[in-house]
Tab-separated table of C-alpha atoms in Angstrom:
chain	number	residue	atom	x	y	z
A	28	UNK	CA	-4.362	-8.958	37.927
A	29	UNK	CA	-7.929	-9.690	38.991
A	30	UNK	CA	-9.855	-12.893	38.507
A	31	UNK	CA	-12.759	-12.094	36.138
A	32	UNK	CA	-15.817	-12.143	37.676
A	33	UNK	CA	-18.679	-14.898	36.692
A	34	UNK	CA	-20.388	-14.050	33.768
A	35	UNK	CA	-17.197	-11.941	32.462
A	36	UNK	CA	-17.706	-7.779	32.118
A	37	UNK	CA	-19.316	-5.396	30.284
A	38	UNK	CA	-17.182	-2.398	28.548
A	39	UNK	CA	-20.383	0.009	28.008
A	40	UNK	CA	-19.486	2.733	25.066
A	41	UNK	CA	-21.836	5.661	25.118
A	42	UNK	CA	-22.918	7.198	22.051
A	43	UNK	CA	-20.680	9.607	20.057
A	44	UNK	CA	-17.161	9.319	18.428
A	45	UNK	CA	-14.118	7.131	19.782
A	46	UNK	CA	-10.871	6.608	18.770
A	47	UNK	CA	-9.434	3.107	17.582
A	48	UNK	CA	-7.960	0.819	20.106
A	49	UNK	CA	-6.390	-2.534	20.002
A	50	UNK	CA	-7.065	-5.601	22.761
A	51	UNK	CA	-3.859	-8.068	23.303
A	52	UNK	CA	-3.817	-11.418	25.089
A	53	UNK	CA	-4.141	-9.447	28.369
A	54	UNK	CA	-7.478	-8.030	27.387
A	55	UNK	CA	-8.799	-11.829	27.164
A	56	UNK	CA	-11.926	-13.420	28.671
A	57	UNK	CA	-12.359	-16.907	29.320
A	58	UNK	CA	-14.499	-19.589	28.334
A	59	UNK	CA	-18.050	-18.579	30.004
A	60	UNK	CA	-16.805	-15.314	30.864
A	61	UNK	CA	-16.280	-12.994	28.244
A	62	UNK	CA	-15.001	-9.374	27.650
A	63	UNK	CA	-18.063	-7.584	26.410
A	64	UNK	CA	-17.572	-4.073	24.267
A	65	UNK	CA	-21.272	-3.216	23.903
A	66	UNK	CA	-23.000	-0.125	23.209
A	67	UNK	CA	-25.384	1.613	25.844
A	68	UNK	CA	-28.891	0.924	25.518
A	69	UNK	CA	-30.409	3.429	23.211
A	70	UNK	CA	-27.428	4.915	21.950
A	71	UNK	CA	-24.804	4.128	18.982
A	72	UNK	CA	-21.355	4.335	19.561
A	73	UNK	CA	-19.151	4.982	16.786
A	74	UNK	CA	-15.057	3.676	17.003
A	75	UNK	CA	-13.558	5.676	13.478
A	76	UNK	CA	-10.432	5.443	12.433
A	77	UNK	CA	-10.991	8.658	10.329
A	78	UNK	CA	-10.010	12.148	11.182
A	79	UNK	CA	-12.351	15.065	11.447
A	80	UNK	CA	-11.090	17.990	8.805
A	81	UNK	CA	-11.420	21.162	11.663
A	82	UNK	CA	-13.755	23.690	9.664
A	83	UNK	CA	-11.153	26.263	10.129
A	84	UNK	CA	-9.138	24.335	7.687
A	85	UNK	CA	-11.859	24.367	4.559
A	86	UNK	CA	-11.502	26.914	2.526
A	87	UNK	CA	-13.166	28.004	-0.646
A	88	UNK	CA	-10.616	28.643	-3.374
A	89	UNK	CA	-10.764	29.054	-7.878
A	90	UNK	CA	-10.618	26.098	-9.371
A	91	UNK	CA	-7.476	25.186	-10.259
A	92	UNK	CA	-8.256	23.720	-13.822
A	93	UNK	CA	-11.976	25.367	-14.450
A	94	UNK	CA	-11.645	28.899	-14.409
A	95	UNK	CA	-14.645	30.522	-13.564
A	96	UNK	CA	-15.655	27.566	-10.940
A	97	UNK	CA	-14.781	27.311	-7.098
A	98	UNK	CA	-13.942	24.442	-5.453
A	99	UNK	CA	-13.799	23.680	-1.467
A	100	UNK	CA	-9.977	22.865	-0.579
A	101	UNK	CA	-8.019	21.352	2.514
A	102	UNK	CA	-4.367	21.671	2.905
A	103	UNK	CA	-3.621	18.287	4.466
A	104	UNK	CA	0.234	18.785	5.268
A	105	UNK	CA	-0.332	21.939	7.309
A	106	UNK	CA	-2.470	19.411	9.218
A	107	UNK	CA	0.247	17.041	9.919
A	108	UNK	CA	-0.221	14.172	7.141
A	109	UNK	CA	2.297	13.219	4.895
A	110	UNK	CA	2.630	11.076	1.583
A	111	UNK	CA	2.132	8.385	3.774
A	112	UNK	CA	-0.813	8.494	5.171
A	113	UNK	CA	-2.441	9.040	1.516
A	114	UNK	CA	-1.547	5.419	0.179
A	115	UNK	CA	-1.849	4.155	-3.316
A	116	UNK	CA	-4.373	3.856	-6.001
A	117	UNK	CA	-2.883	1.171	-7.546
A	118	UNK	CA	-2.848	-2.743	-6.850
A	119	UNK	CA	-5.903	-5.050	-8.374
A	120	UNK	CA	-8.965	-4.510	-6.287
A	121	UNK	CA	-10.507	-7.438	-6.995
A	122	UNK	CA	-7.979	-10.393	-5.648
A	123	UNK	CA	-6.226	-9.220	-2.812
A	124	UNK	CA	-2.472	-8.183	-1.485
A	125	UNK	CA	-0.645	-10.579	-3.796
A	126	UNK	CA	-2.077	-10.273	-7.511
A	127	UNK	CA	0.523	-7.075	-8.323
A	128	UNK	CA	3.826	-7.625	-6.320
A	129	UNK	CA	4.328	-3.481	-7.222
A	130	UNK	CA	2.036	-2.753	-4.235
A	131	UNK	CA	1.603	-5.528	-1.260
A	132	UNK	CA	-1.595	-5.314	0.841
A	133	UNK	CA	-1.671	-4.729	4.132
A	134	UNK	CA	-3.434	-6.914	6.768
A	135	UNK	CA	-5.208	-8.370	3.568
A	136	UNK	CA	-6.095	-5.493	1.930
A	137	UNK	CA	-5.036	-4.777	-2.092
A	138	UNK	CA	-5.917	-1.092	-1.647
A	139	UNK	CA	-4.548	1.255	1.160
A	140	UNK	CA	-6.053	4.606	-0.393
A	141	UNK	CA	-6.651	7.649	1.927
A	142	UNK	CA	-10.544	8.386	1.308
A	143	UNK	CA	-12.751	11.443	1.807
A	144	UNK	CA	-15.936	11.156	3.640
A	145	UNK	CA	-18.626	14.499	4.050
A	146	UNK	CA	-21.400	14.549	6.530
A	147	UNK	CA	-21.185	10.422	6.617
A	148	UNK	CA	-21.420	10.139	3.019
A	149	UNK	CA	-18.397	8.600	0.476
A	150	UNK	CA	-16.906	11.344	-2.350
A	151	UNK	CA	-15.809	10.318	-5.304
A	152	UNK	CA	-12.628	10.407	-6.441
A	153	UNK	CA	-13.190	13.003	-9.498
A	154	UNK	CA	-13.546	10.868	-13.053
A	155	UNK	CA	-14.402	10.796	-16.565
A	156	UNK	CA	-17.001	9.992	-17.754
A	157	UNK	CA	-18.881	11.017	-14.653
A	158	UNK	CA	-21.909	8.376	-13.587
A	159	UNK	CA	-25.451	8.351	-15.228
A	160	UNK	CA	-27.442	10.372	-12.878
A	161	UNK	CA	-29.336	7.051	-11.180
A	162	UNK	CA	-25.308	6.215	-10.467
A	163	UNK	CA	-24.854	3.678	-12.869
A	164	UNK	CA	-21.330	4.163	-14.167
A	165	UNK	CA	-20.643	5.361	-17.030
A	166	UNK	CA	-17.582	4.111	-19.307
A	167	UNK	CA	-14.823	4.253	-21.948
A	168	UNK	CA	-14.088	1.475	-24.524
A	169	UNK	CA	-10.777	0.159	-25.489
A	170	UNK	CA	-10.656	0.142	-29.333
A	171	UNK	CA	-7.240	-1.303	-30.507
A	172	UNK	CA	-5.062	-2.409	-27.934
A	173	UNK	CA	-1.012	-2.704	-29.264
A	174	UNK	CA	-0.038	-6.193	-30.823
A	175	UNK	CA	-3.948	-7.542	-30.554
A	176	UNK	CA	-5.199	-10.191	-32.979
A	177	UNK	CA	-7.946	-12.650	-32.420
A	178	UNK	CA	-5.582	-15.066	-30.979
A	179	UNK	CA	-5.563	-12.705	-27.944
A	180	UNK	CA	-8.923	-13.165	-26.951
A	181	UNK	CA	-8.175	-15.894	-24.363
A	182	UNK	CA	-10.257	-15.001	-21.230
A	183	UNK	CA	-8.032	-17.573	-18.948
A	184	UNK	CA	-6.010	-16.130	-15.959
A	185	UNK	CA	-2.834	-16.754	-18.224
A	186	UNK	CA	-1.551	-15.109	-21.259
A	187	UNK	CA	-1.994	-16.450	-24.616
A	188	UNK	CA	1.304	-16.113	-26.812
A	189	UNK	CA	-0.309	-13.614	-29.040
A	190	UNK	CA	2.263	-10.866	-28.425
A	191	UNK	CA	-0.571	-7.793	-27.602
A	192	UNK	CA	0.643	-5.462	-25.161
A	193	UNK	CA	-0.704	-5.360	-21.657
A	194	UNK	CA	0.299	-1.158	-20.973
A	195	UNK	CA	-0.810	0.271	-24.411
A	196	UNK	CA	-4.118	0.652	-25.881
A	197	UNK	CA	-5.997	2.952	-28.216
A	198	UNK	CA	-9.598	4.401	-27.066
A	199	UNK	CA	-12.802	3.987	-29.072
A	200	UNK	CA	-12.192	6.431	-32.150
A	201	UNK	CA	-16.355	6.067	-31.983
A	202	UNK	CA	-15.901	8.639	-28.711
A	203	UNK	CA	-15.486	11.837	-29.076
A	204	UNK	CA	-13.757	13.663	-25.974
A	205	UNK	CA	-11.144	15.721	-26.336
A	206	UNK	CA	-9.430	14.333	-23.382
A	207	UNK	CA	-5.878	16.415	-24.503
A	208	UNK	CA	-6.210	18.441	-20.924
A	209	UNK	CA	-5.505	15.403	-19.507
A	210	UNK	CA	-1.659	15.979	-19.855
A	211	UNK	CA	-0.690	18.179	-17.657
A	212	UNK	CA	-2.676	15.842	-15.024
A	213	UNK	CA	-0.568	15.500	-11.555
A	214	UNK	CA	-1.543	11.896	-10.971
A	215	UNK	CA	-3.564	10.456	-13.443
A	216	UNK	CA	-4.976	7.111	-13.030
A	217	UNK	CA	-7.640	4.501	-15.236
A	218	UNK	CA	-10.016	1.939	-13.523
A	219	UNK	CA	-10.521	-0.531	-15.884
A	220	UNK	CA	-12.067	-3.704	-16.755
A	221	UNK	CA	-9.152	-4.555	-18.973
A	222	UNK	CA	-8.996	-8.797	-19.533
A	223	UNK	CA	-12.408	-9.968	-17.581
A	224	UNK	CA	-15.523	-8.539	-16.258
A	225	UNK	CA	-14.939	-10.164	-12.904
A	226	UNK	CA	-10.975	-8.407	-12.697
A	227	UNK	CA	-10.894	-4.491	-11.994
A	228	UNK	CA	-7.986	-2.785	-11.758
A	229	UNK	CA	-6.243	0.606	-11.019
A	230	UNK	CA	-3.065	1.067	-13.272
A	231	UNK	CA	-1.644	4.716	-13.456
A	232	UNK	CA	-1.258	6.669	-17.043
A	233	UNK	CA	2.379	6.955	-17.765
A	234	UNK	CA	1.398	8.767	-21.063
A	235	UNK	CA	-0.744	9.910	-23.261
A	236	UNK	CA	-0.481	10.964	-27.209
A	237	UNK	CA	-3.643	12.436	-28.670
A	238	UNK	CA	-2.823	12.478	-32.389
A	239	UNK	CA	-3.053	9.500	-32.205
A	240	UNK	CA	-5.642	8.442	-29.087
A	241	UNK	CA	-2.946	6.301	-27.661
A	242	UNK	CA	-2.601	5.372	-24.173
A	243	UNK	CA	0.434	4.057	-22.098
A	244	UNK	CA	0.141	2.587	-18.684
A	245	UNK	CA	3.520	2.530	-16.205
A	246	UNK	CA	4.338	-1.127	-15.889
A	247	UNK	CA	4.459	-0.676	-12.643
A	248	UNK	CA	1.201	-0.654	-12.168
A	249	UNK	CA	0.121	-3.637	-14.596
A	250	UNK	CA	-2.598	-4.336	-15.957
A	251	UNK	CA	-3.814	-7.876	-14.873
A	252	UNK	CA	-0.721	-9.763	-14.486
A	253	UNK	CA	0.929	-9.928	-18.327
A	254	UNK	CA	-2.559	-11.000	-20.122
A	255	UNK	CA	-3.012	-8.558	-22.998
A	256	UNK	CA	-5.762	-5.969	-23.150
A	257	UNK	CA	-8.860	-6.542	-24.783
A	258	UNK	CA	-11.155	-4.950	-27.725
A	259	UNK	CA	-13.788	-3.443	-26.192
A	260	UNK	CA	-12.959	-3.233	-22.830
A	261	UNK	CA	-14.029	-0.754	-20.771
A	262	UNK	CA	-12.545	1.603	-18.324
A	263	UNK	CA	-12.793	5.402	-17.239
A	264	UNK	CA	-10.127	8.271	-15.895
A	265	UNK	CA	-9.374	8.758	-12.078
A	266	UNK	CA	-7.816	11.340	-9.979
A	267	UNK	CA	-8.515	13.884	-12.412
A	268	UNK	CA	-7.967	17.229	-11.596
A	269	UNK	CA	-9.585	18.968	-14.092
A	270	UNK	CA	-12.570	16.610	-14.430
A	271	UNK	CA	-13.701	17.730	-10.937
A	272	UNK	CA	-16.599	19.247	-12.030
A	273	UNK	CA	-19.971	17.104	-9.558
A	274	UNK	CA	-20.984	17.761	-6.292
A	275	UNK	CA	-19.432	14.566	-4.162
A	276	UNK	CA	-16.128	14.560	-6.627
A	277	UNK	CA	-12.982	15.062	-4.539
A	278	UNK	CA	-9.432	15.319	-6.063
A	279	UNK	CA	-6.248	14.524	-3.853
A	280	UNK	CA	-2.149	15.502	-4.538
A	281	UNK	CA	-0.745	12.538	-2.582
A	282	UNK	CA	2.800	14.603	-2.798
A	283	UNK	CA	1.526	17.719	-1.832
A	284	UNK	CA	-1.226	16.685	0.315
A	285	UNK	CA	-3.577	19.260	-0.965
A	286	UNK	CA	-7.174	18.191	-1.040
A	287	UNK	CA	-10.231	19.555	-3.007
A	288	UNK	CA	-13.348	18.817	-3.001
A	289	UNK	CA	-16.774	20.193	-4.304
A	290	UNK	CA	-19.594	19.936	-1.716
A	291	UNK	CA	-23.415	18.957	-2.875
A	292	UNK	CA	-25.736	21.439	-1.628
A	293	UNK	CA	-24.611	24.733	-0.138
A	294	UNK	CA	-21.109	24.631	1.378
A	295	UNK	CA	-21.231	24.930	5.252
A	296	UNK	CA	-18.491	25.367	7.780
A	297	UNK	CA	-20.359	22.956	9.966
A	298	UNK	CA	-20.339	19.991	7.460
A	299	UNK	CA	-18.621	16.960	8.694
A	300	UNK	CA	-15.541	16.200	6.726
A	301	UNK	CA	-13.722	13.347	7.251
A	302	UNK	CA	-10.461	11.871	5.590
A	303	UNK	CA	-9.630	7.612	6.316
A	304	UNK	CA	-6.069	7.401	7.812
A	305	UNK	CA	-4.018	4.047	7.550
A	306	UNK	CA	-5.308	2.865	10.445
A	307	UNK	CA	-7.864	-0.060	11.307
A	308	UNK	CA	-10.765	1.197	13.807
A	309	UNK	CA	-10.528	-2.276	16.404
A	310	UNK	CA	-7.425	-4.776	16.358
A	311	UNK	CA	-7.745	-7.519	18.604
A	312	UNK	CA	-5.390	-10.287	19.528
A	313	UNK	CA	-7.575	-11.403	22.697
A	314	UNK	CA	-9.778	-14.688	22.816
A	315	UNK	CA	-13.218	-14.911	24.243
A	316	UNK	CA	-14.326	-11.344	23.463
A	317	UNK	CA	-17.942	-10.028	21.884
A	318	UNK	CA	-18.708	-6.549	19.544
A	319	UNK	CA	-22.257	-5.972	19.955
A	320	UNK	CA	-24.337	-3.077	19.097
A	321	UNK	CA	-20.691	-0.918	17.745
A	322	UNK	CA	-20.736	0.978	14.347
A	323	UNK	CA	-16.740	0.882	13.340
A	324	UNK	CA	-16.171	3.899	10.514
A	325	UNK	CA	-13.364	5.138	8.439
A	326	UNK	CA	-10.972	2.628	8.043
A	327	UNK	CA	-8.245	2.733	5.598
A	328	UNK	CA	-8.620	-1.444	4.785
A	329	UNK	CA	-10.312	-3.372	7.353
A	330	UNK	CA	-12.551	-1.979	9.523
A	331	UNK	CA	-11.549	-4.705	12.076
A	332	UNK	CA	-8.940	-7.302	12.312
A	333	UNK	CA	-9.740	-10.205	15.098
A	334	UNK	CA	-7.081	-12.929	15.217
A	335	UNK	CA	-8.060	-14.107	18.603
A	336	UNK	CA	-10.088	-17.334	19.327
A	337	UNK	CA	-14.250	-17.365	20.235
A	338	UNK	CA	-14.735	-13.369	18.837
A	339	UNK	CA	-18.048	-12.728	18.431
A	340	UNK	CA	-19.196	-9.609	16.397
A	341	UNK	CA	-23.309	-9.098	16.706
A	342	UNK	CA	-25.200	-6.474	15.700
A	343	UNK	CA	-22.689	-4.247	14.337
A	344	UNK	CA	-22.365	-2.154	11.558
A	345	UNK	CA	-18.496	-1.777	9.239
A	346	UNK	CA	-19.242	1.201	6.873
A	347	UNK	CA	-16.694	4.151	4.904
C-alpha cells in the first residue's frame, strides 16, 4: 500500500448518476492528509441509492378500483424485487428504532419504507382525505375511542389507568364519507396523531365495521405504546387503493410487488421514475475523510452513515 501523498487526494466525481459505495478503515486518510470525494468544478454529482424504473416497464393500465380511470403501473417482481426490498409502513415515525419493538429500525431509522420518486419529485402514498390544494393536510377526527372517559385524557408518555382502548376507535359521526370501499383494501394503513401532537404514527387497519363507524387497529402495530386514544384526534387513511385518485398519489402491493401510480401532467415514457431500495447511498467506516460538493438521493433511511473519526460533510445536499 502506498504512503499518501502530502496534502492527502482528491476522488473527483463528474456529474451524472453513481451507485452507492462504502469506505472501510483501508479507505482512511490521516491527520493533515485527507481522502477527498469532491465533485468536479461546475458539475453535480449525484450517489442514489434508488433504482431507475426502465420506461419499458411503465405501462398504462384501468384502474383497478375506479372504473372508468387509468392509472400508470410497474410490475416490480418481474424486475427482480421482492417483499423485501418494499419494507414496512409501520413503526412510530417520530422517536426512532425502539418506540414499537413490532418493527426495529435499522441503522437508526423507525421507517424502512420502499418510496416512489418521478422526475426528482416525492409521490404520495395514495390517502384520504387528500391535501388542501396549497398542501396543507387535510384530516379525520377520532370521535369516541373504546373505554374513553375524561380520566383518559392524560397527555404523559404513560398510560393513565382509565381502561380506553389503544386499537379501537370510532370516527367523527360529524363526517360524512362513506369510507365502506375501504374493505376489500389489500393493505390498509392510518397515520395518525393518536395521544399527542408531537407523536405520529403508522398503525395498520385490522378491521373495519361501518354500521357502526368502528375502527380496529392490529396490535401489532400499536398505537403509541399502550396510552389510550384520544377524542378528537386526528388521523387520515394510507395505502389506499381505491383512493388513488391525484396526480403524485402512488399505491404499492408489498406482496405482490405491483406498483401504480398516477403521473401529474401528461404521462411520458421518458419521465424519470425512481423507486428507494433498502440501501444507504455512502457508508463509511474510514477516519479523516471529506464530502464536499455531493448530492446523495434515494435512500431507504439514511442517506449516509459515517462512523469514522474527523468526517467532514460540506456543501452537500441529502434529499428523497
Amino acid at each position: 500500500m502506498q504512503p499518501l501523498p502530502t496534502g492527502g487526494v482528491h476522488v473527483v466525481l463528474h456529474g451524472g448518476t453513481h451507485a452507492p459505495f462504502s469506505l472501510d478503515e483501508i479507505d482512511s486518510g490521516r491527520a493533515g492528509a485527507p481522502v477527498v470525494y469532491r465533485a468536479a468544478a461546475g458539475e453535480q454529482p449525484v450517489v442514489s441509492a434508488g433504482f431507475l424504473v426502465p420506461a419499458s416497464a411503465v405501462h398504462s393500465v384501468p384502474h383497478p378500483k375506479r372504473p372508468g380511470e387509468t392509472v400508470q403501473h410497474v410490475a416490480l417482481a418481474g424486475l427482480g424485487f421482492t417483499p423485501e426490498h418494499y419494507g414496512s409502513l409501520s413503526g412510530d415515525t417520530d422517536s426512532g428504532p425502539d418506540t414499537n419493538p413490532a418493527t426495529p429500525g435499522v441503522n437508526g431509522c423507525a421507517n424502512q419504507k420502499m418510496e416512489a420518486h418521478l422526475d426528482g419529485v416525492p409521490l404520495q402514498l395514495a390517502r384520504y382525505p387528500n391535501p388542501f390544494p396549497n398542501g396543507t393536510w387535510r384530516w379525520m377526527y377520532v370521535d369516541s375511542p373504546a373505554g374513553w372517559n375524561q380520566g383518559c385524557a392524560n397527555h404523559s408518555r404513560f398510560a393513565p389507568p382509565c381502561g380506553a382502548s389503544h386499537q379501537d376507535f370510532i370516527w367523527a359521526s360529524k363526517d360524512t364519507r362513506k369510507i365502506e370501499g375501504w374493505a376489500g383494501e389489500a393493505d390498509p394503513w392510518l397515520h395518525g396523531y393518536f395521544q399527542q401532537d408531537w407523536a405520529d404514527t403508522i398503525a395498520r387497519i385490522e378491521s373495519m365495521h361501518s354500521e357502526n363507524r368502528t375502527i380496529n387497529i392490529d396490535p401489532a402495530t400499536p398505537t403509541y405504546g399502550a396510552k389510550p386514544i384520544q377524542k378528537g384526534a386526528r388521523w387520515l387513511g394510507l395505502n389506499l387503493l381505491s383512493e388513488l385518485d391525484s396526480p403524485s398519489e402512488y399505491w404499492l402491493d408489498r406482496k405482490q410487488g405491483d406498483l401504480y401510480f398516477i403521473a401529474p401532467g401528461v404521462p411520458s415514457k421518458e419521465r424519470a421514475l425512481v423507486v428507494s431500495v433498502n440501501k444507504t447511498a455512502i457508508v463509511s467506516n474510514a477516519s479523516n475523510v471529506q464530502f464536499l460538493g455531493v448530492q446523495v438521493k434515494h435512500s431507504q433511511g439514511n442517506g449516509m452513515v459515517l462512523r469514522g473519526d474527523n468526517v467532514s460533510v460540506i456543501n452537500c445536499s441529502s434529499s428523497n
